[in-house]
mmCIF file of C-alpha atoms and ligand atoms in Angstrom:
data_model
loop_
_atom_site.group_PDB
_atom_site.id
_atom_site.type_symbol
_atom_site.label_atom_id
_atom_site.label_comp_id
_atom_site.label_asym_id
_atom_site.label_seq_id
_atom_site.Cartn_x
_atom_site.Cartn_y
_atom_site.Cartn_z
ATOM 1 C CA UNK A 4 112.892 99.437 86.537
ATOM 2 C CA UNK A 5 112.687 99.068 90.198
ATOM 3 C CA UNK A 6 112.844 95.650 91.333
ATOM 4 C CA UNK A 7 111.649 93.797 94.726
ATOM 5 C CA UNK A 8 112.506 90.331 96.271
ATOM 6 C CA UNK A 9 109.358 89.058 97.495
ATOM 7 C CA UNK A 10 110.508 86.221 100.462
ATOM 8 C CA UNK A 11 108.196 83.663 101.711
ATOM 9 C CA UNK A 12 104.916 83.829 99.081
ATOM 10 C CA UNK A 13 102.326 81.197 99.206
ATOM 11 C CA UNK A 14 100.796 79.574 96.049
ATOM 12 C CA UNK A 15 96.995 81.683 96.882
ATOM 13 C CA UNK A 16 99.626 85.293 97.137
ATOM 14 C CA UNK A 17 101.422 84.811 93.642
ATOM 15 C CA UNK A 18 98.599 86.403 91.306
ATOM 16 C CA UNK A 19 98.096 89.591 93.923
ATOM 17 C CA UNK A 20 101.931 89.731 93.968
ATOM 18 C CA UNK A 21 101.793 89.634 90.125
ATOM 19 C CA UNK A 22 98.417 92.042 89.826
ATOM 20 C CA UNK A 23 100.306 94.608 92.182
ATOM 21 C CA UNK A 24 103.538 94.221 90.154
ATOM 22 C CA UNK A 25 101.397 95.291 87.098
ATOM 23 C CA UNK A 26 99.732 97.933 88.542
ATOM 24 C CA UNK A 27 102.803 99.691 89.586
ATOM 25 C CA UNK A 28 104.921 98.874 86.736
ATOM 26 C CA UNK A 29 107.721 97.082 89.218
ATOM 27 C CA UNK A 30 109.512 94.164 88.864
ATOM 28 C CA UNK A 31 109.365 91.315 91.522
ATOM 29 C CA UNK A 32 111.533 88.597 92.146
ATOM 30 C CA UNK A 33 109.704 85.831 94.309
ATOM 31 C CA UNK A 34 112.399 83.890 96.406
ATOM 32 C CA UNK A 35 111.502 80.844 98.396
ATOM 33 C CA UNK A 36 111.373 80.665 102.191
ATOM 34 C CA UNK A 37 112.420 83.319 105.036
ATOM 35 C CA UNK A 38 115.083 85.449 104.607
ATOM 36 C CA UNK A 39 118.076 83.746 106.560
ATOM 37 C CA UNK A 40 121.657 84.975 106.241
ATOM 38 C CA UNK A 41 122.194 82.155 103.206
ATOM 39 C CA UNK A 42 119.420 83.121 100.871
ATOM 40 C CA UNK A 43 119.895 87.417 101.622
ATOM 41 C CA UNK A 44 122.065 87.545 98.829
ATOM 42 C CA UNK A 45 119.624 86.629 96.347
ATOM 43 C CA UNK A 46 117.856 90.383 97.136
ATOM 44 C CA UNK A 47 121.352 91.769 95.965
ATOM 45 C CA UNK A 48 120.472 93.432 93.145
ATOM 46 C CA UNK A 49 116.976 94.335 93.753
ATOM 47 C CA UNK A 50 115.639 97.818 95.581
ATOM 48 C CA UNK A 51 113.809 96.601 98.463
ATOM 49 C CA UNK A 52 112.957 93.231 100.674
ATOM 50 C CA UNK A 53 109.524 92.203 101.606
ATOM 51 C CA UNK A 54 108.860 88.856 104.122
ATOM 52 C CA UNK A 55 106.592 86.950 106.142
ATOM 53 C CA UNK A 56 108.482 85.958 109.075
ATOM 54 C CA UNK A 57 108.532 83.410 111.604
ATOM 55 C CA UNK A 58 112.098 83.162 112.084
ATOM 56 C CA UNK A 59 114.618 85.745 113.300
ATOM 57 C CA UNK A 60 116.322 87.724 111.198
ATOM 58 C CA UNK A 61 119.809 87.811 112.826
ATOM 59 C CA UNK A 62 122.372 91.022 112.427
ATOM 60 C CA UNK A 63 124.044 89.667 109.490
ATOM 61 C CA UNK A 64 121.025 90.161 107.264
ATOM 62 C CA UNK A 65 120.590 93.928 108.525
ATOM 63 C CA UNK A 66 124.559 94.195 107.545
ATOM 64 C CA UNK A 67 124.363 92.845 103.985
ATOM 65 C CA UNK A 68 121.258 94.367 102.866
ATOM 66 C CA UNK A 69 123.258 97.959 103.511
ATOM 67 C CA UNK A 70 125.892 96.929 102.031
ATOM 68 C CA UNK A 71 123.464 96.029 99.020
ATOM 69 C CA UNK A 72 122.382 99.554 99.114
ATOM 70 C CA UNK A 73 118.807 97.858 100.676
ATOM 71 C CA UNK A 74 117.198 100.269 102.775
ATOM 72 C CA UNK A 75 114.063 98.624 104.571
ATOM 73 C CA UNK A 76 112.491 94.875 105.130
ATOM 74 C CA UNK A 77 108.627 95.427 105.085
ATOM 75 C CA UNK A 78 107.260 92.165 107.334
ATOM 76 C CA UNK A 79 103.637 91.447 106.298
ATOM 77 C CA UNK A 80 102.366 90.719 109.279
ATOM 78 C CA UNK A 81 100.683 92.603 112.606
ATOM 79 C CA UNK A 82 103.565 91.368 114.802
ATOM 80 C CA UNK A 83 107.251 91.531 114.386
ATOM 81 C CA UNK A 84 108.908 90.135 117.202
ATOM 82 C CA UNK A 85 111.304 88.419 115.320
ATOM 83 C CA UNK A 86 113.409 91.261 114.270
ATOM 84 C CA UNK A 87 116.192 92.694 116.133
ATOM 85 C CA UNK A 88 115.062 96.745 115.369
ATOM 86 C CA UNK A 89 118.406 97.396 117.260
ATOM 87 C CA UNK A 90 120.328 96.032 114.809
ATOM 88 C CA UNK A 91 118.253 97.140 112.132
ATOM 89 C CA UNK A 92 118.432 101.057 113.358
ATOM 90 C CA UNK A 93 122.193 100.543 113.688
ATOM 91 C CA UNK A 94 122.910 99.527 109.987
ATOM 92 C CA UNK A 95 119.471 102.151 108.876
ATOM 93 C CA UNK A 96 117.437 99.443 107.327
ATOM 94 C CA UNK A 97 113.246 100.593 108.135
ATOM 95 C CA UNK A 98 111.525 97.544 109.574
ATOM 96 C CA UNK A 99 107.512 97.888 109.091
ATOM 97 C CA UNK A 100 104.763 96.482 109.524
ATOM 98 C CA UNK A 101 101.382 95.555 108.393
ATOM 99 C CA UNK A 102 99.641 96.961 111.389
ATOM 100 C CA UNK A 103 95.800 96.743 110.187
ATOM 101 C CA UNK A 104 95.160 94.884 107.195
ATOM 102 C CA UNK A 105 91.195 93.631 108.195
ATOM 103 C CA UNK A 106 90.053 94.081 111.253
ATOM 104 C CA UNK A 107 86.145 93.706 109.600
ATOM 105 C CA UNK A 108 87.134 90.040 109.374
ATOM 106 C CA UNK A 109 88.022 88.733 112.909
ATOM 107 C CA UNK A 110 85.126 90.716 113.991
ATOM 108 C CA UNK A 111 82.580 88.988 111.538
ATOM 109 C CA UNK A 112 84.303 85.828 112.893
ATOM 110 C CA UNK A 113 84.145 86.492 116.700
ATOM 111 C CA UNK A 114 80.128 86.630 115.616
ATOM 112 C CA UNK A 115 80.350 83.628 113.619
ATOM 113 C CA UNK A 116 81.614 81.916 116.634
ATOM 114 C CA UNK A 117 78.950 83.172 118.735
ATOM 115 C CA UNK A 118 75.781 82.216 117.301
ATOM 116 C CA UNK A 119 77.530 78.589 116.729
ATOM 117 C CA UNK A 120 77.462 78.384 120.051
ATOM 118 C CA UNK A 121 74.331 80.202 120.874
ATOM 119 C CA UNK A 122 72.666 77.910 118.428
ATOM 120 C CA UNK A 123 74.154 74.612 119.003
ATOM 121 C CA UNK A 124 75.306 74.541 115.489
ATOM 122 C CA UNK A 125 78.023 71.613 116.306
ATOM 123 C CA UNK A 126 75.994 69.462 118.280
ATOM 124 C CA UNK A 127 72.757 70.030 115.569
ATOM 125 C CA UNK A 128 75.218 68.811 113.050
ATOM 126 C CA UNK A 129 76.173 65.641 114.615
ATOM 127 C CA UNK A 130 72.033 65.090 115.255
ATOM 128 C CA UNK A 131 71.213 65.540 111.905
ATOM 129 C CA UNK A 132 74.044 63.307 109.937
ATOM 130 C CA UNK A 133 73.044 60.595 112.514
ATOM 131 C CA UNK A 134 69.064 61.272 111.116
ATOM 132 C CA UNK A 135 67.997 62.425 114.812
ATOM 133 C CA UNK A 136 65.560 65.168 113.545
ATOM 134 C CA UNK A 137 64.400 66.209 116.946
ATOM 135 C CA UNK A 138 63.259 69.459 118.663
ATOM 136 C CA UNK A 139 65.112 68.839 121.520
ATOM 137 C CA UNK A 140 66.553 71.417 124.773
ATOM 138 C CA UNK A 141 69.891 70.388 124.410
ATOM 139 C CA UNK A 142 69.718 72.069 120.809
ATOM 140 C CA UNK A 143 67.451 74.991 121.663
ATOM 141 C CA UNK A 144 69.130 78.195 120.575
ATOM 142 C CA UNK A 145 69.425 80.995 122.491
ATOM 143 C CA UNK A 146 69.135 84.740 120.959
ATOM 144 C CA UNK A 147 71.645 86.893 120.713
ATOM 145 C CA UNK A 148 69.087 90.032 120.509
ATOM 146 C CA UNK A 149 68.360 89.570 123.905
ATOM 147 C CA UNK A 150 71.764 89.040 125.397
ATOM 148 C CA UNK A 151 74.424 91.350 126.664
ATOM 149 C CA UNK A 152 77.549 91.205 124.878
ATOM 150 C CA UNK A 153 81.203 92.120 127.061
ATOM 151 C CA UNK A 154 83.823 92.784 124.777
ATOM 152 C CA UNK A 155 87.394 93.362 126.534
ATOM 153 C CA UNK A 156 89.613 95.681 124.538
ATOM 154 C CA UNK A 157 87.929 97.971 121.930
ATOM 155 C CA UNK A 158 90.680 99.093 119.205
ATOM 156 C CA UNK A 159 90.617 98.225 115.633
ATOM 157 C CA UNK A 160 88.582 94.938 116.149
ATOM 158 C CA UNK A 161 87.040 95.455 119.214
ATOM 159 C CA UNK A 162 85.325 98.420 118.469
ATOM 160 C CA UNK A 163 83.951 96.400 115.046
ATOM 161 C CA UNK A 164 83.102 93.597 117.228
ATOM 162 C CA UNK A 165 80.888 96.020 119.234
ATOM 163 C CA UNK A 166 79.142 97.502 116.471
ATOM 164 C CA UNK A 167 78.444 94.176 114.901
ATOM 165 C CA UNK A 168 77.003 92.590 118.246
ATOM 166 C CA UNK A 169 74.823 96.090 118.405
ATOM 167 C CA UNK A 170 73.554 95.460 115.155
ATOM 168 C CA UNK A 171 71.787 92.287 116.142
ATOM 169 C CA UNK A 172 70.171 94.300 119.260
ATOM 170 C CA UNK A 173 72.446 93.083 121.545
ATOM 171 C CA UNK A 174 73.132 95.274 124.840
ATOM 172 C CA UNK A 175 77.073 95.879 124.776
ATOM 173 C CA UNK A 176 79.470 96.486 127.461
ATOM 174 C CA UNK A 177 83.313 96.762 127.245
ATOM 175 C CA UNK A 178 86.272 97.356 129.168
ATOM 176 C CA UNK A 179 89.639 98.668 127.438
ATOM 177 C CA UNK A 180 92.347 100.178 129.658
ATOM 178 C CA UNK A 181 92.546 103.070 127.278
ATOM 179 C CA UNK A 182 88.469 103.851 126.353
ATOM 180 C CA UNK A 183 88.056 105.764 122.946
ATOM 181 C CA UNK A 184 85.309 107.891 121.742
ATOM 182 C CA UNK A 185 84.767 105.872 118.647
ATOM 183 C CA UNK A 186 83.358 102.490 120.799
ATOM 184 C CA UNK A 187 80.877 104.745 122.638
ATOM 185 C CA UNK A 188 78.453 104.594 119.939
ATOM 186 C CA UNK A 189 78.557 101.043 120.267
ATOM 187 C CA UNK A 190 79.130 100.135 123.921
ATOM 188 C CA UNK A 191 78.528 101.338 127.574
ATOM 189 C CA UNK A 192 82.636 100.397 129.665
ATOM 190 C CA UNK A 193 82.616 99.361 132.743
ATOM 191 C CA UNK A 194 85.513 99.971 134.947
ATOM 192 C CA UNK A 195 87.319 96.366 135.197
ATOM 193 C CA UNK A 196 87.200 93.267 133.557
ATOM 194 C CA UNK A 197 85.729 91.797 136.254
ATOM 195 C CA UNK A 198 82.370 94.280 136.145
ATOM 196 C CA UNK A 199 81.836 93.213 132.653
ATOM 197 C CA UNK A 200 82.239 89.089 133.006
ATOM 198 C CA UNK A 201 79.872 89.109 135.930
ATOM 199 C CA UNK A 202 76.892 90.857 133.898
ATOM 200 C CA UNK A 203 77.640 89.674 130.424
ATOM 201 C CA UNK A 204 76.168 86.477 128.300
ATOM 202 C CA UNK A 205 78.956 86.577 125.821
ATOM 203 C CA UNK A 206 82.384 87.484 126.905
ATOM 204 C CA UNK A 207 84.840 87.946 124.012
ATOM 205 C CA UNK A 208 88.660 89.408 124.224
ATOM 206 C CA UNK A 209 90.343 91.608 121.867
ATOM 207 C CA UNK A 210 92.991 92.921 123.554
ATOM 208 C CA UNK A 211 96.986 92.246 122.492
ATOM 209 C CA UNK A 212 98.916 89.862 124.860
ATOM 210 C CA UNK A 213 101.429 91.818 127.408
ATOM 211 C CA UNK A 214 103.274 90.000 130.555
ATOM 212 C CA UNK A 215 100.000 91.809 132.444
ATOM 213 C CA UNK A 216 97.966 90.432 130.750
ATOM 214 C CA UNK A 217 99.451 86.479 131.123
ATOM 215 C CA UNK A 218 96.687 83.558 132.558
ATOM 216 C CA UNK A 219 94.339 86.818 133.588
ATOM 217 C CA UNK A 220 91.882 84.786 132.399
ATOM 218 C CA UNK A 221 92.177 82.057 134.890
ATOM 219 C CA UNK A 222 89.988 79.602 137.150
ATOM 220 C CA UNK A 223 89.234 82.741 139.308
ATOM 221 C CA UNK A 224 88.005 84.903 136.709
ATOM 222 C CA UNK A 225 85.831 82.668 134.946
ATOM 223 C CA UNK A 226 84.383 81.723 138.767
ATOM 224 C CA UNK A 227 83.242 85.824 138.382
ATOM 225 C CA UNK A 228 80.968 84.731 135.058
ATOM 226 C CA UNK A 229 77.584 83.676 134.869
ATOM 227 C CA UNK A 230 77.073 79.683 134.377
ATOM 228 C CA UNK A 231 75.306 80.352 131.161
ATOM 229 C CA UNK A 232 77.849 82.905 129.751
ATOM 230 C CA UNK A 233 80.199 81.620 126.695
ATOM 231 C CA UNK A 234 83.931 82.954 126.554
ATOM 232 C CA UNK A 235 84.995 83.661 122.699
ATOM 233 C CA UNK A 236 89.093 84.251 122.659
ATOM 234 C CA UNK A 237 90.030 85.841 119.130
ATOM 235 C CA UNK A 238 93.354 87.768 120.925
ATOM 236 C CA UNK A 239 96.281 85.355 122.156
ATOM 237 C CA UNK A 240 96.269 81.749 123.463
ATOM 238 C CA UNK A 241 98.938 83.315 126.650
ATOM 239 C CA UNK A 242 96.070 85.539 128.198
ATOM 240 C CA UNK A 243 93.971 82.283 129.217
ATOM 241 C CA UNK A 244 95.046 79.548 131.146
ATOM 242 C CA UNK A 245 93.685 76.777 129.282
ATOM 243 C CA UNK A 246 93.914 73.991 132.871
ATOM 244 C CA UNK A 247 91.390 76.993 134.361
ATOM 245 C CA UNK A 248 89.284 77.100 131.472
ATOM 246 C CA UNK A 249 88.819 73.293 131.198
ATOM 247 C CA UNK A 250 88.114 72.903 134.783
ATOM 248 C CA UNK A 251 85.499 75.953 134.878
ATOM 249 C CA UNK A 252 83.829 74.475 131.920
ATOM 250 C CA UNK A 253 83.904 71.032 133.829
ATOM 251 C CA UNK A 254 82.656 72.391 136.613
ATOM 252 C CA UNK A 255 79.865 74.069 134.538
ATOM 253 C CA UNK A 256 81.214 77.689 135.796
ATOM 254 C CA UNK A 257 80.606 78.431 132.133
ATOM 255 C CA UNK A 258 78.343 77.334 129.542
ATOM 256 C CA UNK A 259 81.457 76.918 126.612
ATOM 257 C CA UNK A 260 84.258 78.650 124.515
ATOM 258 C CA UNK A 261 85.381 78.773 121.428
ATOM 259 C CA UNK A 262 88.906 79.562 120.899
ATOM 260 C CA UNK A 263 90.701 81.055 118.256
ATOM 261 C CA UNK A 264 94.311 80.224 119.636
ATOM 262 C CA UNK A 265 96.096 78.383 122.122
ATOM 263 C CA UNK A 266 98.478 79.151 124.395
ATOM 264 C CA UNK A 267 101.302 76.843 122.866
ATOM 265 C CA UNK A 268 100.195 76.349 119.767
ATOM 266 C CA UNK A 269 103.256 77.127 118.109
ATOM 267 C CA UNK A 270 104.318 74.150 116.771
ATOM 268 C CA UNK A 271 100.779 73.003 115.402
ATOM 269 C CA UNK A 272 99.495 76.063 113.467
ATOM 270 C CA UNK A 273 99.430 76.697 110.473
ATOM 271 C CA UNK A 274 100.770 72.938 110.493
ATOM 272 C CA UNK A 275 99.425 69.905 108.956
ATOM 273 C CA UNK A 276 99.279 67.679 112.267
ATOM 274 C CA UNK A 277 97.678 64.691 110.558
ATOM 275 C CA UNK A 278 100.331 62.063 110.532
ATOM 276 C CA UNK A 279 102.391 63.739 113.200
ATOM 277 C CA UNK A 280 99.662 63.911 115.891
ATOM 278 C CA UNK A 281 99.529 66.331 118.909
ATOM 279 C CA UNK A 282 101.821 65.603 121.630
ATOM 280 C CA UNK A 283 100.453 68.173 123.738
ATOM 281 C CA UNK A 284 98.768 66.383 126.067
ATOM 282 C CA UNK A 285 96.579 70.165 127.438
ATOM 283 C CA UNK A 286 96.128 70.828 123.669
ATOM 284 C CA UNK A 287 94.665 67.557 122.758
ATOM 285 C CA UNK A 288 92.553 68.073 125.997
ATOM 286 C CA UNK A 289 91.227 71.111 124.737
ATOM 287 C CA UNK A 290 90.757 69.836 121.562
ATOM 288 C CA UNK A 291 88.977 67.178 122.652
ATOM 289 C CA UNK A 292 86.560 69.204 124.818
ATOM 290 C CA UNK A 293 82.780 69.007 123.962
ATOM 291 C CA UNK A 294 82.407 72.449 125.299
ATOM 292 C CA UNK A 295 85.114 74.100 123.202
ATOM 293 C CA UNK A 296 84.959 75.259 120.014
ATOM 294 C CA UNK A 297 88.699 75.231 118.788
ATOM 295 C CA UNK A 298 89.994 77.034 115.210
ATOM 296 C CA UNK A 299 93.384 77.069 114.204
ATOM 297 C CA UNK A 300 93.643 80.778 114.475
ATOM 298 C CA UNK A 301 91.697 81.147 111.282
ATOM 299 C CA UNK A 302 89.422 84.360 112.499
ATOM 300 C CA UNK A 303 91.686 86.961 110.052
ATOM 301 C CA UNK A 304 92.079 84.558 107.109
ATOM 302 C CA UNK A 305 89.713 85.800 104.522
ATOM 303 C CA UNK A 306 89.768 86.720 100.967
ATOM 304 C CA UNK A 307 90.110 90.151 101.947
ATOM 305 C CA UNK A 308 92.925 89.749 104.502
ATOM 306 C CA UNK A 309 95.210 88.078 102.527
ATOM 307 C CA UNK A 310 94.978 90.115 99.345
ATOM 308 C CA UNK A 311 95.285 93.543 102.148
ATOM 309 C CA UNK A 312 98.628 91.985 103.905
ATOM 310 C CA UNK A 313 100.434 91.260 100.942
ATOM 311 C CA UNK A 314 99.411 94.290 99.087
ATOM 312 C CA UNK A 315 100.623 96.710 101.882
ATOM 313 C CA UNK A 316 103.929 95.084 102.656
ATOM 314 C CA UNK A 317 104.542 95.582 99.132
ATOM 315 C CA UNK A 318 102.999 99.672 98.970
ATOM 316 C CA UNK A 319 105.391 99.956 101.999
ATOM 317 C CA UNK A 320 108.610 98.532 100.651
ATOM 318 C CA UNK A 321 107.750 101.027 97.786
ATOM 319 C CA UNK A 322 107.080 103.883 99.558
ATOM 320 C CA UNK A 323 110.027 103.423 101.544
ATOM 321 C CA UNK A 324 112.334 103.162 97.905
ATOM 322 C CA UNK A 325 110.465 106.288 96.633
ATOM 323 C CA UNK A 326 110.546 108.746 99.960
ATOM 324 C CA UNK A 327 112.926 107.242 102.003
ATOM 325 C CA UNK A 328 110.178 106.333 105.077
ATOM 326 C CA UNK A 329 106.927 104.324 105.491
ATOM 327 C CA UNK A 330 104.137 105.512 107.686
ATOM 328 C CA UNK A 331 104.070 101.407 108.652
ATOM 329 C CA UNK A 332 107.742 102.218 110.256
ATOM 330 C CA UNK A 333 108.132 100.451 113.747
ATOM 331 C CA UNK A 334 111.551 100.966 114.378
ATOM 332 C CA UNK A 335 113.603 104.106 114.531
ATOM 333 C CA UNK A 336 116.282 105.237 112.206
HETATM 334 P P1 LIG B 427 94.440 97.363 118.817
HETATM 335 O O1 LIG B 427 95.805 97.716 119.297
HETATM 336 O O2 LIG B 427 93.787 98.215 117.805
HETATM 337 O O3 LIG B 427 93.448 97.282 120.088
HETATM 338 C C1 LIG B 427 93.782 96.672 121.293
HETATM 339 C C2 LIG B 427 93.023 97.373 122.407
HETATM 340 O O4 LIG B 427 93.279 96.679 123.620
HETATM 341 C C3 LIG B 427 93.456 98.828 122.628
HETATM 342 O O5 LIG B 427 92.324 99.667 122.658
HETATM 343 C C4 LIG B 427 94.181 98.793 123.975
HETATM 344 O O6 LIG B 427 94.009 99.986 124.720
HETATM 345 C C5 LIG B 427 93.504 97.633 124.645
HETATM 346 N N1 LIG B 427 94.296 96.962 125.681
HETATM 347 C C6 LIG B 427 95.608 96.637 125.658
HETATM 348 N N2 LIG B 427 95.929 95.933 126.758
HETATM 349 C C7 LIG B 427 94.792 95.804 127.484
HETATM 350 C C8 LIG B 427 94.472 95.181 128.723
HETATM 351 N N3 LIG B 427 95.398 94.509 129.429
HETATM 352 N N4 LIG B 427 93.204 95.267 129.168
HETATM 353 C C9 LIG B 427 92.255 95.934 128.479
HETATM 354 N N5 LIG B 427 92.491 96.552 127.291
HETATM 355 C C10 LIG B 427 93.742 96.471 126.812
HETATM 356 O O7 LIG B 427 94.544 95.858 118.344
HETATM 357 P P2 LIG B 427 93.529 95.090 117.367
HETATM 358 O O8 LIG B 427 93.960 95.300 115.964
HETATM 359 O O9 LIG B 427 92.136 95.404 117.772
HETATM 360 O O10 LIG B 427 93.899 93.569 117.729
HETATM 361 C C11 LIG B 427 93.650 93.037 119.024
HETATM 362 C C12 LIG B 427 94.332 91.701 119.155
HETATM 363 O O11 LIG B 427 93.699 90.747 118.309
HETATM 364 C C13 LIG B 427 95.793 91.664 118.664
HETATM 365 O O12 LIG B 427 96.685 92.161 119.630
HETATM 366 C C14 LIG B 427 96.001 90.206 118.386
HETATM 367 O O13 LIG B 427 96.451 89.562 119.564
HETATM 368 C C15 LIG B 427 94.613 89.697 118.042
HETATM 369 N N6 LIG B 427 94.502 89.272 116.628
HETATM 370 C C16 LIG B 427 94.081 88.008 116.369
HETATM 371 C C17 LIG B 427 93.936 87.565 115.048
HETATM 372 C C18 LIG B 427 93.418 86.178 114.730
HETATM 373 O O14 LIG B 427 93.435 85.779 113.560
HETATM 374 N N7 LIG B 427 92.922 85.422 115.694
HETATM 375 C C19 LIG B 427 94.277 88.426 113.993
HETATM 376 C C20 LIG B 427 94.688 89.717 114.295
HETATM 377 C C21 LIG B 427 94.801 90.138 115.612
#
């Protein structure tokens, strides 16, 4: 029977992990924690390795799983920056990749986020536990229907995002620095960023974090939006410069953000932080902010996502056992 070392599974993954084992008639073998070159030799006598990775996985690994006769790790994640595919090509081990697994669900968040903030939801909250009923301005919602919506890169989420915001009779403009077809039936682009943050009410980003794209959202840029406009960042903490941010929202350049990530959040999430604190003096700033709306990079965790990313970084260490490839390759061999 074909066997699999499942690395790194969560208490919520073990019954997909068992439903998928059942449905393909495979054995698993769950191993705790990240593959490092001191646990590897537990996946000896299995067929293939699947992992969710945070750490890197140094050359050592790549050399025992050939030896093991271990042709492929399947990471079950978007990113994988934390392999060295070099080393991995050298001694033919596939690395892939779960490259979509929901995009429907950071979308459905970005809008979540939005009409929070369009409708006060937050402060309304605080109101009401405290018993202060009142129809007051600082409350008073704004509608989304009438509102034009910027979304900045328009791939697998984007173009969702756009569709969604439609959908609610929202005028939508975008900017991607490859346009596709598909987000035309949703949105009008514009040619720069810069044309769609000076005309839009919501601005929100879905593009992937490159050294281009580093602090581009910065005091400068958000000088370019209107006062009333709210900035929604679902993408990567690196692409805003959070001291910019703070003072534009200080300044009341902006109306308020919420913010799915942080630029160095990598020591706090997914971390419990209650006993240690934050020592991170910008974080705790931002945190702190009554014009931010901060989530611990929770906009793809849904029911859906999680069953979707461990159920294809298992189909792909199995189609890699049965054909000898995986269309979710991302290095070469
Ligand atoms: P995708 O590759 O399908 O789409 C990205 C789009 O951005 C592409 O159309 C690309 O042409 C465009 N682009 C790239 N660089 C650009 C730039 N500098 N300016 C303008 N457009 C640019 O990716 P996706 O699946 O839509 O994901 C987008 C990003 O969302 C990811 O890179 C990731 O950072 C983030 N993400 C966040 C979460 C979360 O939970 N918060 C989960 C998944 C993904």
């Amino acid at each position: 029977m074909t066997k699999i070392a499942v690395y790194q599974v969560r208490e919520e993954e073990l019954p997909i992990v068992k439903k998928w084992s059942k449905d393909n008639n495979v054995e698993v073998k769950i191993i705790d924690g990240q593959i490092t070159p001191q646990n590897i030799h537990l996946a000896k006598e299995c067929d293939g390795v699947t992992t969710s990775q945070n750490t890197k996985v140094p050359t050592e690994v790549y050399e025992k799983l050939k030896e093991y006769g271990i042709k492929q790790i399947a990471q079950r994640s978007a990113g994988y920056d934390y392999y060295d595919l070099d080393a991995a090509t050298k001694n033919n081990i596939i690395i892939s990749n779960v490259p979509v697994y929901s995009p429907e669900s950071i979308a459905e968040f970005a809008i979540t986020q939005t009409l929070m903030l369009l409708r006060k939801v937050n402060k309304i909250e605080v109101k009401t536990k405290e018993g202060d009923f009142r129809w007051q301005p600082g409350i008073r919602g704004g509608l989304l229907g009438e509102m034009t919506v910027g979304v900045i890169g328009t791939g697998h989420i984007g173009r969702i995002v756009a569709k969604l915001f439609k959908g609610f009779g929202a005028k939508v403009i975008g900017y991607d620095l490859y346009p596709n077809d598909e987000a035309t039936k949703y949105l009008e682009y514009k040619d720069s960023v810069e044309e769609v943050v000076k005309e839009a009410d919501v601005v929100t980003l879905h593009v992937p974090a490159t050294a281009d794209n580093h602090h581009q959202f910065d005091y400068e840029m958000f000088k370019q939006f209107k006062p009333t406009a709210y900035f929604i960042n679902d993408a990567r903490g690196s692409i805003v410069d959070t001291e910019g941010l703070i003072q534009a929202l200080d300044e009341g350049l902006i109306a308020g953000a919420a913010l799915d990530t942080y630029e160095n959040e990598g020591p706090y999430i997914p971390v419990d932080n209650r006993e240690t604190g934050i020592d991170d003096k910008l974080f705790q700033r931002l945190l702190d902010h009554p014009k931010i709306l901060f989530t611990p990079h929770i906009a793809h965790y849904t029911d859906v996502s999680v069953r979707n990313i461990m159920n294809i970084g298992l189909d792909s260490t199995l189609e890699v056992i049965k054909t000898g490839d995986t269309k979710n390759r991302v290095n070469k061999v």
